[in-house]
């Protein structure tokens, strides 16, 4: 196997999601750098793979990364895996990638499951633009401040959340962004009790509050893009100019160009244009 650091995605639940390529890499590398060697050991054992494992996680000392770099530099191959899903997504694996790259060594991604993308694919929320925000702050005041900064985002926002904080987070979202803002809760993806529900923040709060099962397991929370009311704050002359521009270029391009000129958010202009065309 070619000397390199292989970034290997592993199942987030269903073991059938482990790709054939991932199996080949895990079987052929010199060692596996794992966030949790016990959990990864169970996965490898179930697949009949015997591999040397090295713990690599958030609290690993710098010399661990240096040892892994040295291995690849002398012609060995190393696989990096997280507890589940794609390494470096909301975990410290990116640091190892950087030191490998800085040493002039090859890094090879092995695609596979990622909870954020899996949730987005089935949430029913806009996916043309999205932003992964990872975990929000633990404490309420800091969490609400962060949400206030994100309230106007024109993209679907994706969060990971701990089960014991999910209700508090939903309530803070409702306070900051309004009860009617659409969101989706995806829980235990690819597992036996997989649940995906899209509803208003108010409805999701009630649902989680009334059903304790929805505060269990691995959770991905998605928030719809901020949207202005159709036609809100659009000056008639500006609207006429926008419609004229849209006759000569795609609607999104027209909205973006006029946004830079007028200071009105491009999403608001785009929604106005769609509303006018429908009318």
PDB file of C-alpha atoms in Angstrom, residues 163-164 166 185-188 193-195 207-219:
ATOM      1  CA  UNK A 163     -29.054  14.417  24.230  1.00  0.00           C
ATOM      2  CA  UNK A 164     -29.213  16.113  27.641  1.00  0.00           C
ATOM      3  CA  UNK A 166     -31.361  19.111  23.042  1.00  0.00           C
ATOM      4  CA  UNK A 185     -34.219  16.854  14.254  1.00  0.00           C
ATOM      5  CA  UNK A 186     -32.396  13.722  13.095  1.00  0.00           C
ATOM      6  CA  UNK A 187     -31.667  11.104  15.736  1.00  0.00           C
ATOM      7  CA  UNK A 188     -29.903   7.718  15.744  1.00  0.00           C
ATOM      8  CA  UNK A 193     -34.533   3.823  16.250  1.00  0.00           C
ATOM      9  CA  UNK A 194     -33.702   6.282  13.486  1.00  0.00           C
ATOM     10  CA  UNK A 195     -35.973   9.322  13.655  1.00  0.00           C
ATOM     11  CA  UNK A 207     -42.413  16.966  20.770  1.00  0.00           C
ATOM     12  CA  UNK A 208     -39.114  16.601  22.621  1.00  0.00           C
ATOM     13  CA  UNK A 209     -40.667  17.856  25.854  1.00  0.00           C
ATOM     14  CA  UNK A 210     -43.452  15.263  25.683  1.00  0.00           C
ATOM     15  CA  UNK A 211     -41.413  12.280  24.459  1.00  0.00           C
ATOM     16  CA  UNK A 212     -38.315  11.439  26.506  1.00  0.00           C
ATOM     17  CA  UNK A 213     -37.089   9.088  23.760  1.00  0.00           C
ATOM     18  CA  UNK A 214     -36.280  12.100  21.585  1.00  0.00           C
ATOM     19  CA  UNK A 215     -33.608  13.141  24.096  1.00  0.00           C
ATOM     20  CA  UNK A 216     -31.606   9.969  23.603  1.00  0.00           C
ATOM     21  CA  UNK A 217     -28.875   8.854  21.243  1.00  0.00           C
ATOM     22  CA  UNK A 218     -26.823  10.715  18.635  1.00  0.00           C
ATOM     23  CA  UNK A 219     -28.563  13.902  17.478  1.00  0.00           C
TER      24      UNK A 219
END
